[in-house]
Coordinates of C-alpha atoms in Angstrom, one line a residue:
M1 CA 61.7 -59.3 -27.1
S2 CA 59.5 -62.4 -27.3
K3 CA 55.7 -61.7 -27.3
Q4 CA 54.9 -65.2 -26.2
K5 CA 52.5 -65.3 -23.2
L6 CA 52.3 -67.9 -20.4
E7 CA 49.2 -70.0 -20.5
L8 CA 47.8 -73.2 -18.9
T9 CA 47.1 -76.0 -21.4
W10 CA 45.0 -79.1 -21.1
I11 CA 43.4 -81.8 -23.3
G12 CA 40.5 -80.3 -25.2
K13 CA 41.3 -76.6 -24.4
E14 CA 40.8 -75.6 -28.0
K15 CA 37.3 -77.0 -28.0
R16 CA 34.5 -74.5 -27.4
P17 CA 30.8 -75.2 -27.5
Q18 CA 28.6 -73.4 -30.1
L19 CA 26.0 -72.3 -27.6
E20 CA 22.4 -71.7 -28.6
P21 CA 21.2 -68.3 -27.3
R22 CA 18.0 -69.6 -25.8
I23 CA 15.1 -67.4 -24.8
L24 CA 13.9 -67.2 -21.2
L25 CA 10.3 -68.1 -20.4
E26 CA 8.7 -66.7 -17.3
D27 CA 6.5 -68.9 -15.1
P28 CA 4.2 -66.5 -13.2
A29 CA 3.1 -69.2 -10.9
R30 CA 6.6 -69.5 -9.5
S31 CA 7.5 -65.8 -9.6
Y32 CA 6.9 -64.1 -6.3
H33 CA 6.4 -60.6 -5.1
A34 CA 5.6 -58.9 -1.7
K35 CA 1.9 -58.2 -1.2
Q36 CA 2.7 -54.6 -0.3
R37 CA 5.5 -52.1 -0.9
F38 CA 7.7 -51.5 2.1
S39 CA 9.7 -48.6 0.6
D40 CA 10.4 -46.8 -2.7
A41 CA 13.6 -48.7 -2.9
D42 CA 11.9 -52.1 -3.2
I43 CA 13.2 -54.1 -6.2
F44 CA 10.8 -56.5 -8.0
D45 CA 12.6 -57.4 -11.2
N46 CA 15.2 -59.8 -9.8
R47 CA 15.6 -63.0 -11.8
L48 CA 15.8 -66.6 -10.7
I49 CA 16.6 -68.8 -13.7
F50 CA 16.2 -72.6 -13.7
G51 CA 18.4 -74.3 -16.2
D52 CA 21.9 -75.1 -17.3
N53 CA 24.1 -72.2 -16.2
L54 CA 26.2 -72.0 -19.4
L55 CA 23.1 -71.8 -21.6
A56 CA 21.6 -69.3 -19.1
L57 CA 24.6 -67.1 -19.3
K58 CA 24.4 -67.2 -23.1
A59 CA 20.7 -66.3 -22.8
L60 CA 21.6 -63.3 -20.7
E61 CA 24.4 -62.0 -22.9
Q62 CA 22.4 -59.9 -25.3
E63 CA 20.4 -58.0 -22.6
F64 CA 23.0 -57.8 -19.8
A65 CA 26.4 -57.5 -21.4
G66 CA 28.4 -55.0 -19.5
K67 CA 25.7 -54.4 -16.9
V68 CA 26.6 -56.6 -14.0
K69 CA 28.5 -54.8 -11.2
C70 CA 29.5 -57.9 -9.2
V71 CA 29.7 -61.6 -10.0
F72 CA 30.0 -64.0 -7.0
I73 CA 30.2 -67.7 -7.9
D74 CA 30.9 -70.8 -5.8
P75 CA 31.5 -73.4 -8.4
P76 CA 32.0 -77.2 -7.7
Y77 CA 35.5 -77.5 -6.4
N78 CA 36.4 -80.7 -8.3
T79 CA 37.6 -82.3 -5.1
G80 CA 36.4 -85.8 -5.9
S81 CA 33.9 -85.8 -3.1
A82 CA 30.3 -86.8 -3.8
F83 CA 28.0 -84.0 -2.6
T84 CA 24.2 -84.3 -2.2
H85 CA 23.4 -81.6 -4.8
Y86 CA 26.4 -81.9 -7.1
D87 CA 28.5 -84.6 -8.5
D88 CA 31.7 -82.8 -7.8
G89 CA 34.4 -85.2 -9.1
V90 CA 34.9 -84.0 -12.6
E91 CA 38.0 -85.1 -14.4
H92 CA 40.6 -82.4 -14.2
S93 CA 41.0 -81.2 -17.8
I94 CA 37.2 -81.3 -18.4
W95 CA 36.6 -79.2 -15.3
L96 CA 39.1 -76.7 -16.6
G97 CA 37.3 -76.4 -19.9
L98 CA 33.9 -76.2 -18.3
I99 CA 34.9 -73.4 -15.9
R100 CA 36.8 -71.5 -18.6
D101 CA 33.7 -71.4 -20.9
R102 CA 31.6 -70.0 -18.0
L103 CA 34.2 -67.4 -17.0
E104 CA 34.4 -66.1 -20.6
L105 CA 30.7 -65.4 -20.7
L106 CA 30.7 -63.9 -17.2
R107 CA 33.5 -61.5 -18.2
A108 CA 31.3 -60.3 -21.0
L109 CA 28.4 -59.6 -18.6
I110 CA 30.6 -57.6 -16.1
S111 CA 30.6 -53.8 -16.3
E112 CA 33.8 -51.8 -16.8
E113 CA 33.6 -50.9 -13.1
G114 CA 32.7 -54.4 -12.0
S115 CA 34.5 -57.4 -10.4
I116 CA 34.2 -61.1 -10.0
W117 CA 34.7 -63.1 -6.8
I118 CA 35.2 -66.9 -7.0
T119 CA 35.4 -69.2 -4.0
I120 CA 37.6 -72.3 -4.5
D121 CA 39.9 -74.5 -2.6
D122 CA 43.5 -75.9 -3.1
A123 CA 42.4 -78.7 -5.4
E124 CA 41.9 -76.4 -8.4
G125 CA 42.5 -72.9 -7.0
H126 CA 46.0 -72.4 -8.4
Y127 CA 45.0 -73.7 -11.8
L128 CA 41.9 -71.5 -11.7
K129 CA 44.1 -68.5 -11.0
V130 CA 46.1 -69.1 -14.2
I131 CA 42.8 -69.4 -16.2
C132 CA 41.5 -66.2 -14.7
D133 CA 44.8 -64.5 -15.6
E134 CA 44.2 -65.4 -19.2
I135 CA 40.6 -64.4 -19.3
F136 CA 40.6 -61.2 -17.1
G137 CA 44.3 -60.3 -17.4
R138 CA 47.0 -60.5 -14.7
L139 CA 46.9 -56.7 -14.3
N140 CA 43.3 -56.9 -13.2
F141 CA 44.0 -59.3 -10.4
L142 CA 42.9 -57.7 -7.1
G143 CA 44.0 -60.4 -4.7
T144 CA 43.3 -63.8 -3.1
V145 CA 41.3 -63.7 0.1
T146 CA 41.8 -66.6 2.6
W147 CA 38.5 -67.3 4.3
Q148 CA 38.3 -69.4 7.5
K149 CA 35.4 -71.7 6.5
T150 CA 35.5 -73.9 9.7
T151 CA 36.6 -73.7 13.2
S152 CA 36.9 -77.4 13.8
I153 CA 39.6 -80.0 13.1
H154 CA 38.7 -83.0 11.0
N155 CA 40.7 -85.9 12.4
N156 CA 39.9 -88.1 9.5
A157 CA 42.0 -85.9 7.2
T158 CA 45.0 -87.6 5.5
A159 CA 47.5 -84.8 5.9
F160 CA 46.1 -81.4 6.8
S161 CA 42.6 -80.6 8.1
S162 CA 41.4 -78.0 5.7
A163 CA 40.2 -74.9 7.5
T164 CA 40.2 -72.3 4.8
D165 CA 38.9 -71.6 1.3
L166 CA 40.2 -69.1 -1.3
V167 CA 38.3 -66.3 -2.9
L168 CA 39.9 -65.1 -6.1
V169 CA 39.1 -61.5 -7.0
Y170 CA 39.4 -59.8 -10.3
A171 CA 38.3 -56.4 -11.7
K172 CA 37.0 -56.2 -15.2
E173 CA 39.1 -53.0 -15.6
I174 CA 41.3 -52.3 -12.6
T175 CA 41.7 -48.6 -13.5
K176 CA 37.9 -48.2 -13.2
F177 CA 37.2 -50.4 -10.2
T178 CA 36.8 -48.9 -6.7
M179 CA 37.1 -51.2 -3.7
G180 CA 34.8 -50.4 -0.8
R181 CA 35.9 -50.4 2.8
A182 CA 35.5 -53.2 5.4
P183 CA 33.8 -52.5 8.7
R184 CA 36.2 -51.4 11.4
S185 CA 36.7 -54.3 13.8
D186 CA 36.9 -53.9 17.6
R187 CA 40.5 -54.9 17.4
N188 CA 41.2 -52.3 14.7
A189 CA 39.4 -49.6 16.8
S190 CA 41.6 -50.4 19.8
D191 CA 44.6 -49.3 17.7
Y192 CA 43.3 -45.7 18.1
S193 CA 44.0 -43.7 21.3
N194 CA 44.6 -40.1 22.3
V195 CA 47.8 -40.0 24.4
D196 CA 48.3 -36.3 23.8
D197 CA 44.7 -35.2 24.4
D198 CA 44.3 -34.0 20.9
P199 CA 40.9 -32.2 20.6
R200 CA 40.3 -34.0 17.3
G201 CA 39.9 -37.3 19.2
A202 CA 41.4 -40.7 19.0
W203 CA 44.2 -41.3 16.4
A204 CA 46.7 -43.9 15.2
S205 CA 50.0 -43.2 13.5
S206 CA 51.8 -44.6 10.5
P207 CA 55.5 -44.2 9.5
L208 CA 56.4 -41.1 7.6
H209 CA 59.0 -43.0 5.5
V210 CA 58.8 -45.7 2.7
S211 CA 61.3 -48.0 1.0
L212 CA 64.1 -46.3 -0.8
T213 CA 64.7 -49.1 -3.3
S214 CA 61.2 -50.0 -4.5
G215 CA 58.8 -48.5 -7.1
Q216 CA 59.6 -45.4 -9.1
R217 CA 61.6 -44.0 -6.2
G218 CA 63.8 -47.1 -6.2
K219 CA 64.4 -46.8 -10.0
Q220 CA 65.5 -43.2 -9.5
Y221 CA 67.8 -44.1 -6.7
A222 CA 69.3 -47.0 -8.6
M223 CA 70.0 -44.9 -11.6
T224 CA 71.3 -41.7 -10.0
G225 CA 72.2 -42.6 -6.4
K226 CA 69.9 -39.7 -5.3
S227 CA 66.4 -39.5 -4.1
S228 CA 64.0 -36.6 -3.5
G229 CA 63.0 -38.2 -0.2
L230 CA 66.5 -38.0 1.4
F231 CA 66.6 -34.7 3.4
P232 CA 66.7 -33.9 7.1
I233 CA 63.7 -33.0 9.3
I234 CA 64.1 -30.8 12.3
S235 CA 62.9 -32.5 15.5
P236 CA 61.2 -30.6 18.4
H237 CA 64.7 -30.6 20.1
G238 CA 66.3 -28.9 17.1
E239 CA 68.0 -32.1 15.8
E240 CA 68.3 -33.0 12.2
I241 CA 66.6 -36.3 11.6
L242 CA 67.1 -38.5 8.5
P243 CA 65.0 -41.5 7.5
P244 CA 66.2 -44.9 8.6
K245 CA 68.7 -46.7 6.5
G246 CA 67.2 -48.0 3.2
R247 CA 64.2 -45.7 3.7
A248 CA 63.1 -42.3 2.3
W249 CA 60.5 -39.7 3.4
A250 CA 57.2 -40.5 1.7
Y251 CA 56.3 -36.8 1.4
S252 CA 58.0 -33.6 0.2
I253 CA 59.6 -31.2 2.6
E254 CA 56.7 -28.8 1.9
S255 CA 54.1 -31.4 2.8
I256 CA 55.9 -32.4 6.0
Q257 CA 56.1 -28.7 7.1
L258 CA 52.4 -28.4 6.5
F259 CA 51.7 -31.5 8.6
E260 CA 53.8 -29.9 11.4
K261 CA 51.7 -26.8 11.3
Q262 CA 48.5 -28.9 11.4
G263 CA 49.7 -30.8 14.4
L264 CA 49.8 -34.1 12.5
I265 CA 53.4 -35.2 13.2
W266 CA 54.0 -37.3 16.3
W267 CA 57.5 -37.5 17.7
G268 CA 56.7 -39.7 20.7
K269 CA 56.1 -38.5 24.3
D270 CA 59.7 -37.2 24.7
G271 CA 59.9 -35.8 21.2
R272 CA 62.8 -37.9 20.2
N273 CA 61.2 -40.8 18.2
Q274 CA 61.1 -41.2 14.5
P275 CA 58.3 -38.9 13.2
R276 CA 55.0 -40.5 12.4
L277 CA 51.8 -39.2 10.7
K278 CA 48.7 -39.0 12.9
R279 CA 45.4 -40.4 11.3
F280 CA 42.2 -39.7 13.2
I281 CA 39.4 -42.2 13.6
Q282 CA 36.7 -39.6 12.9
E283 CA 38.2 -39.1 9.4
N284 CA 37.9 -42.8 8.6
K285 CA 34.3 -43.6 9.6
E286 CA 33.7 -45.4 6.4
G287 CA 35.9 -48.3 7.5
V288 CA 39.2 -49.7 6.6
V289 CA 41.0 -51.2 3.6
P290 CA 40.1 -54.9 3.5
G291 CA 42.7 -57.4 4.3
T292 CA 43.2 -60.8 2.6
L293 CA 42.5 -62.8 5.8
W294 CA 38.8 -63.1 6.6
L295 CA 38.3 -64.8 9.9
S296 CA 35.1 -66.7 10.7
E297 CA 34.4 -64.4 13.7
D298 CA 34.0 -61.6 11.2
V299 CA 32.3 -63.2 8.1
G300 CA 31.0 -66.5 9.4
H301 CA 31.7 -70.1 8.6
N302 CA 30.1 -73.2 7.1
Q303 CA 28.6 -74.4 10.4
E304 CA 27.0 -71.0 10.8
A305 CA 25.5 -71.1 7.3
K306 CA 24.1 -74.6 8.0
A307 CA 22.4 -73.3 11.1
E308 CA 21.0 -70.4 9.2
N309 CA 19.5 -72.7 6.6
A310 CA 18.2 -75.2 9.2
N311 CA 16.5 -72.5 11.2
L312 CA 14.9 -70.8 8.1
L313 CA 13.8 -74.1 6.4
P314 CA 13.2 -76.6 9.2
E315 CA 10.9 -78.7 7.0
L316 CA 13.8 -79.8 4.7
A317 CA 15.2 -83.2 5.4
T318 CA 18.6 -82.4 3.8
L319 CA 20.6 -79.2 3.6
F320 CA 23.7 -78.2 1.8
S321 CA 26.9 -79.6 3.4
T322 CA 29.0 -76.5 2.6
P323 CA 26.8 -73.4 2.2
K324 CA 28.2 -69.9 2.4
P325 CA 27.2 -67.8 5.4
E326 CA 25.3 -64.6 4.7
R327 CA 27.9 -62.5 6.5
L328 CA 30.5 -63.6 3.9
L329 CA 28.3 -62.4 1.1
K330 CA 27.5 -59.2 2.9
R331 CA 31.3 -58.5 3.1
V332 CA 31.7 -59.1 -0.6
L333 CA 28.8 -56.9 -1.6
E334 CA 29.9 -54.1 0.7
L335 CA 33.3 -54.1 -1.0
A336 CA 32.1 -54.5 -4.6
T337 CA 28.7 -52.8 -4.9
N338 CA 26.4 -50.0 -4.0
P339 CA 22.6 -50.1 -3.5
G340 CA 20.8 -50.7 -6.8
D341 CA 23.8 -52.4 -8.5
L342 CA 23.3 -55.7 -10.2
V343 CA 24.7 -58.9 -8.7
L344 CA 25.0 -62.2 -10.5
D345 CA 25.5 -65.8 -9.2
S346 CA 25.4 -68.5 -11.8
F347 CA 26.0 -71.3 -9.2
A348 CA 23.2 -70.3 -6.9
G349 CA 23.3 -73.4 -4.7
S350 CA 21.1 -72.6 -1.7
G351 CA 20.4 -69.0 -2.8
T352 CA 22.6 -67.1 -0.3
T353 CA 23.8 -64.6 -2.9
G354 CA 20.3 -63.6 -3.9
A355 CA 19.0 -63.5 -0.3
V356 CA 21.8 -61.2 0.9
A357 CA 21.7 -59.0 -2.2
H358 CA 17.9 -58.6 -1.7
K359 CA 18.4 -57.6 2.0
M360 CA 21.1 -55.1 1.0
G361 CA 19.0 -53.4 -1.8
R362 CA 21.0 -54.8 -4.7
R363 CA 19.3 -56.2 -7.8
W364 CA 20.2 -59.8 -8.5
I365 CA 20.2 -62.7 -11.0
M366 CA 20.7 -66.3 -9.9
V367 CA 20.9 -69.4 -12.0
E368 CA 20.5 -73.0 -10.7
L369 CA 19.9 -76.3 -12.5
G370 CA 19.3 -78.6 -9.6
D371 CA 15.9 -79.5 -8.0
H372 CA 17.0 -77.5 -5.0
C373 CA 16.1 -74.4 -7.0
H374 CA 12.5 -75.3 -6.1
T375 CA 13.1 -77.0 -2.7
H376 CA 15.6 -74.6 -1.2
I377 CA 16.0 -71.3 -3.1
I378 CA 12.3 -70.4 -3.7
P379 CA 11.1 -71.1 -0.2
R380 CA 14.1 -69.2 1.2
L381 CA 13.5 -66.2 -1.0
K382 CA 9.8 -66.1 -0.2
K383 CA 10.6 -65.8 3.5
V384 CA 13.1 -63.0 2.8
I385 CA 10.5 -61.1 0.7
D386 CA 7.7 -61.7 3.4
G387 CA 10.0 -60.5 6.1
Q388 CA 10.0 -63.9 7.8
D389 CA 13.7 -64.5 7.8
P390 CA 15.1 -63.3 11.1
G391 CA 18.6 -64.8 10.7
G392 CA 21.7 -64.1 8.6
V393 CA 22.3 -60.4 8.0
T394 CA 18.6 -59.4 8.5
E395 CA 19.3 -57.4 11.6
A396 CA 22.6 -55.9 10.4
T397 CA 20.9 -54.6 7.2
G398 CA 17.6 -53.6 8.9
W399 CA 15.7 -55.8 6.5
K400 CA 11.9 -55.8 7.0
G401 CA 10.7 -57.4 3.8
G402 CA 9.5 -56.4 0.3
G403 CA 10.4 -56.6 -3.4
G404 CA 10.3 -59.8 -5.4
F405 CA 11.6 -61.9 -8.2
R406 CA 10.6 -63.4 -11.5
Y407 CA 11.1 -67.1 -12.2
Y408 CA 12.4 -68.1 -15.6
S409 CA 13.3 -71.4 -17.3
L410 CA 15.2 -71.9 -20.5
A411 CA 13.2 -72.6 -23.6
P412 CA 13.9 -75.9 -25.3
S413 CA 16.1 -76.0 -28.4
L414 CA 14.7 -74.0 -31.3
I415 CA 15.6 -76.7 -33.8
V416 CA 14.7 -80.4 -33.6
N417 CA 14.5 -83.2 -36.0
D418 CA 11.2 -84.4 -37.4
R419 CA 10.4 -88.1 -37.7
W420 CA 12.3 -88.3 -40.9
G421 CA 15.4 -86.8 -39.4
N422 CA 15.0 -83.4 -41.0
P423 CA 15.7 -80.2 -38.9
V424 CA 12.6 -78.2 -38.3
I425 CA 11.4 -75.5 -36.0
N426 CA 10.5 -77.0 -32.6
P427 CA 6.7 -77.4 -32.7
E428 CA 6.5 -76.3 -29.0
Y429 CA 7.4 -72.7 -30.1
N430 CA 4.4 -70.4 -30.7
P431 CA 4.8 -67.5 -33.2
A432 CA 5.8 -65.0 -30.5
Q433 CA 8.5 -67.2 -29.1
L434 CA 9.8 -68.0 -32.5
S435 CA 10.1 -64.2 -33.2
E436 CA 11.9 -63.6 -30.0
A437 CA 14.3 -66.5 -30.6
L438 CA 15.2 -65.3 -34.1
C439 CA 15.6 -61.8 -32.9
K440 CA 18.2 -63.0 -30.4
L441 CA 20.0 -65.1 -33.0
E442 CA 20.1 -62.2 -35.5
A443 CA 21.2 -59.7 -32.8
F444 CA 17.9 -57.8 -32.9
T445 CA 16.1 -56.5 -29.8
Y446 CA 12.7 -58.2 -29.5
A447 CA 10.1 -55.5 -29.3
P448 CA 6.8 -56.2 -31.2
S449 CA 5.1 -53.0 -32.3
E450 CA 1.5 -52.5 -31.4
T451 CA 0.8 -50.5 -34.5
R452 CA 3.1 -52.0 -37.2
W453 CA 2.5 -55.7 -37.7
W454 CA 5.8 -56.1 -39.5
Q455 CA 8.0 -54.8 -36.6
H456 CA 8.8 -57.7 -34.4
G457 CA 12.2 -56.2 -33.3
H458 CA 14.8 -53.7 -34.2
S459 CA 18.6 -53.4 -34.4
S460 CA 18.5 -49.6 -34.9
E461 CA 15.9 -46.8 -35.3
R462 CA 15.5 -47.8 -39.0
D463 CA 16.3 -51.5 -39.2
F464 CA 13.6 -54.0 -38.3
I465 CA 12.9 -57.7 -38.4
V466 CA 9.7 -59.7 -39.1
V467 CA 9.2 -63.4 -38.6
T468 CA 6.6 -65.7 -40.1
T469 CA 6.1 -69.3 -41.0
Q470 CA 4.3 -68.4 -44.2
N471 CA 5.4 -68.9 -47.8
L472 CA 5.4 -65.4 -49.1
S473 CA 4.4 -64.5 -52.7
A474 CA 5.9 -61.7 -54.8
D475 CA 2.7 -59.7 -54.3
Q476 CA 3.0 -60.0 -50.5
L477 CA 6.7 -59.0 -50.6
Q478 CA 5.8 -56.0 -52.7
A479 CA 3.2 -54.9 -50.3
L480 CA 5.6 -55.3 -47.4
A481 CA 8.3 -53.3 -49.2
D482 CA 5.9 -50.5 -49.9
E483 CA 4.8 -50.3 -46.3
V484 CA 8.4 -50.4 -45.0
G485 CA 9.4 -47.5 -47.3
E486 CA 12.7 -46.4 -48.7
E487 CA 14.1 -44.9 -45.5
Q488 CA 13.9 -48.1 -43.5
S489 CA 15.1 -51.7 -43.9
L490 CA 13.5 -55.0 -42.9
L491 CA 14.9 -58.5 -42.4
V492 CA 12.2 -60.9 -43.5
C493 CA 12.5 -64.4 -41.9
C494 CA 10.0 -66.7 -43.5
A495 CA 9.5 -70.4 -44.3
A496 CA 9.8 -69.7 -48.1
Y497 CA 9.1 -67.2 -50.8
H498 CA 8.0 -67.9 -54.4
G499 CA 7.6 -66.1 -57.7
V500 CA 11.0 -64.5 -57.5
T501 CA 14.7 -65.6 -57.2
A502 CA 16.9 -64.4 -54.4
A503 CA 19.0 -62.3 -56.8
K504 CA 15.9 -60.6 -58.3
A505 CA 14.5 -60.0 -54.9
A506 CA 17.5 -58.1 -53.8
D507 CA 17.3 -55.9 -56.9
R508 CA 13.5 -55.5 -56.7
W509 CA 13.2 -54.7 -53.0
P510 CA 16.5 -53.2 -51.8
N511 CA 14.9 -52.4 -48.4
L512 CA 14.1 -56.1 -47.7
T513 CA 16.5 -58.9 -46.8
L514 CA 15.0 -62.3 -47.2
K515 CA 16.0 -65.4 -45.2
K516 CA 14.4 -68.8 -45.0
I517 CA 13.8 -70.5 -41.7
P518 CA 15.1 -72.8 -40.3
K519 CA 17.9 -72.9 -43.0
M520 CA 19.1 -69.5 -42.0
V521 CA 20.2 -70.7 -38.5
L522 CA 21.1 -74.4 -39.0
S523 CA 24.9 -73.9 -38.9
R524 CA 24.8 -71.4 -36.0
C525 CA 24.6 -73.6 -32.9
E526 CA 24.7 -77.0 -31.2
W527 CA 21.0 -77.6 -31.4
G528 CA 19.3 -79.9 -29.0
H529 CA 22.2 -79.8 -26.4
D530 CA 20.4 -79.1 -23.1
D531 CA 23.0 -79.8 -20.5
Y532 CA 26.5 -78.4 -20.2
S533 CA 26.5 -78.8 -16.4
L534 CA 29.5 -79.6 -14.2
N535 CA 27.9 -83.0 -13.5
V536 CA 30.1 -86.1 -14.0
A537 CA 27.0 -88.0 -15.1
N538 CA 26.8 -85.8 -18.2
L539 CA 30.4 -86.0 -19.3
P540 CA 31.4 -87.6 -22.6
M541 CA 32.6 -91.2 -22.2
A542 CA 35.8 -92.6 -23.5
Q543 CA 35.7 -94.1 -27.0
E544 CA 36.6 -97.6 -25.7
E545 CA 33.8 -97.6 -23.2
P546 CA 30.7 -96.4 -25.1
V547 CA 27.7 -95.8 -22.9
V548 CA 24.2 -94.8 -23.9
A549 CA 23.3 -91.7 -21.9
P550 CA 19.8 -91.6 -20.4
A551 CA 17.3 -89.4 -22.4
A552 CA 17.1 -85.8 -21.1
K553 CA 13.9 -84.8 -19.6
A554 CA 11.7 -82.9 -22.0
T555 CA 11.1 -79.3 -21.2
R556 CA 7.7 -78.0 -22.4
V557 CA 7.2 -74.4 -23.4
K558 CA 4.1 -72.7 -21.9
K559 CA 1.9 -71.3 -24.5
Q560 CA 1.5 -67.5 -24.2
A561 CA -1.9 -66.1 -23.6
A562 CA -2.0 -64.0 -26.7
P563 CA -0.2 -65.5 -29.8
Q564 CA 1.5 -62.9 -32.0
P565 CA -0.5 -62.0 -35.2
G566 CA 0.9 -63.3 -38.4
L567 CA 1.5 -61.4 -41.6
F568 CA -1.2 -59.3 -43.1
G569 CA -3.5 -59.7 -40.1
D570 CA -3.9 -63.5 -40.0
A571 CA -3.6 -65.3 -36.7
G572 CA -0.3 -67.0 -37.7
E573 CA 0.3 -70.7 -37.8
E574 CA 0.4 -72.9 -34.8
F575 CA 3.4 -75.1 -35.5

């Protein structure tokens, strides 16, 4: 049997960026927390990250791999329309590559019990489904939700007036994922009645039989012509009742007899109908299995979301044209998470995911590159935290305010070229930031010791890293080896070392591993690449039409208040 798999191909699919794992720099002036604690469940360590979302996901990978319970993303749809906050018309194959790169990183961040929910429309939705099959596995596909995004007809549409979007849903590992329950609608509640005055209350019934030809039962029947579900049941009038043609009883004779004793079999008012199983509403208080059609009356629509934003931020001259309503996000988080779980949205837009997650007691991380991170998201979150957001799902969640978030930006590239074109450490990095960056590149956890100056991070209980821009002598290395001791090991990242060759150093100090910076990392990444965004203005141009791209805005790194000490007690070099 062939082991070939189906896949979607496109120009440039084999190309993958060598992403630099940037460090994140908090700006306390933009971080925001409630002035008082409202409850013990208040969450203050949420993260709002300003920067390219592909680089941001790479920056999060080391700390948050396998820890995110739910990813909700609303990526640019690639419809060719020009939106206020996104250039949404990305050439088809480039869009596929850019979204693929992000999905691969997102999968690494999702926990084994987690899931991803992606809104999309018909322009790319079916291609996105195939990409997701490759990345998450077809067996982990949970379903496609059709969401009614608008209730109006657009008469300027060429063929159809689009009224729905798709939500693709995948589990990280379907055997470990548990779907929540959707709230019971009034229409669903009306299905329950109590025509026989059962003291257990209102009930609805379901067939007692299933298909004879599908699933394992169908395989058994096809092979043997027999089925364990083909037997007669005695009706209240003493008649032998068989399942309808092509059907079989869903339960064993023993189970059905038990149901009869428990008064769970309904034969109709005259006792002559096909038997059905009674299910009581009081036993299903948690809700119902969610369907794949989400009507605007249940989860909101774009116009509702626009009104929410306009009422919350009346001072803004422009709002998003297609924001997602808070009720839609509430439904997703009810199905995919529990209080305290971590939610991630790397296309934050107007900040709906974080706002709803905050009100529902979930931890959250949002990433946004556009200026609306500052003009829309931060003002919105401040009002949520201060309890000044009366709209959306505030009343439904009982939200009163509290908690907070930390604002981060991506550090600039670690490696830059000096005026002679030589690669050097970015002079905007202070010693502490350099240590943290090299820890991330070398897969160490950045954790400077307060008592041991040579412990800037660790990969295990006995393996450590130290970073310095000094040129180390043999005497300094000997002193360092003596202090580390034979039972521990240390990666020494330094500008240079002298008085000994690399081969002799390995023999002389087996507990030390020496690496020179920046040489040790030059081949690792695409240094200086700051923007991988889904923005048509940043796409590579065709060879026959070369265009000089505008210079990227410089991002300055804020100096930390207390620079990290250098080796042997010196203050370290400012470089």
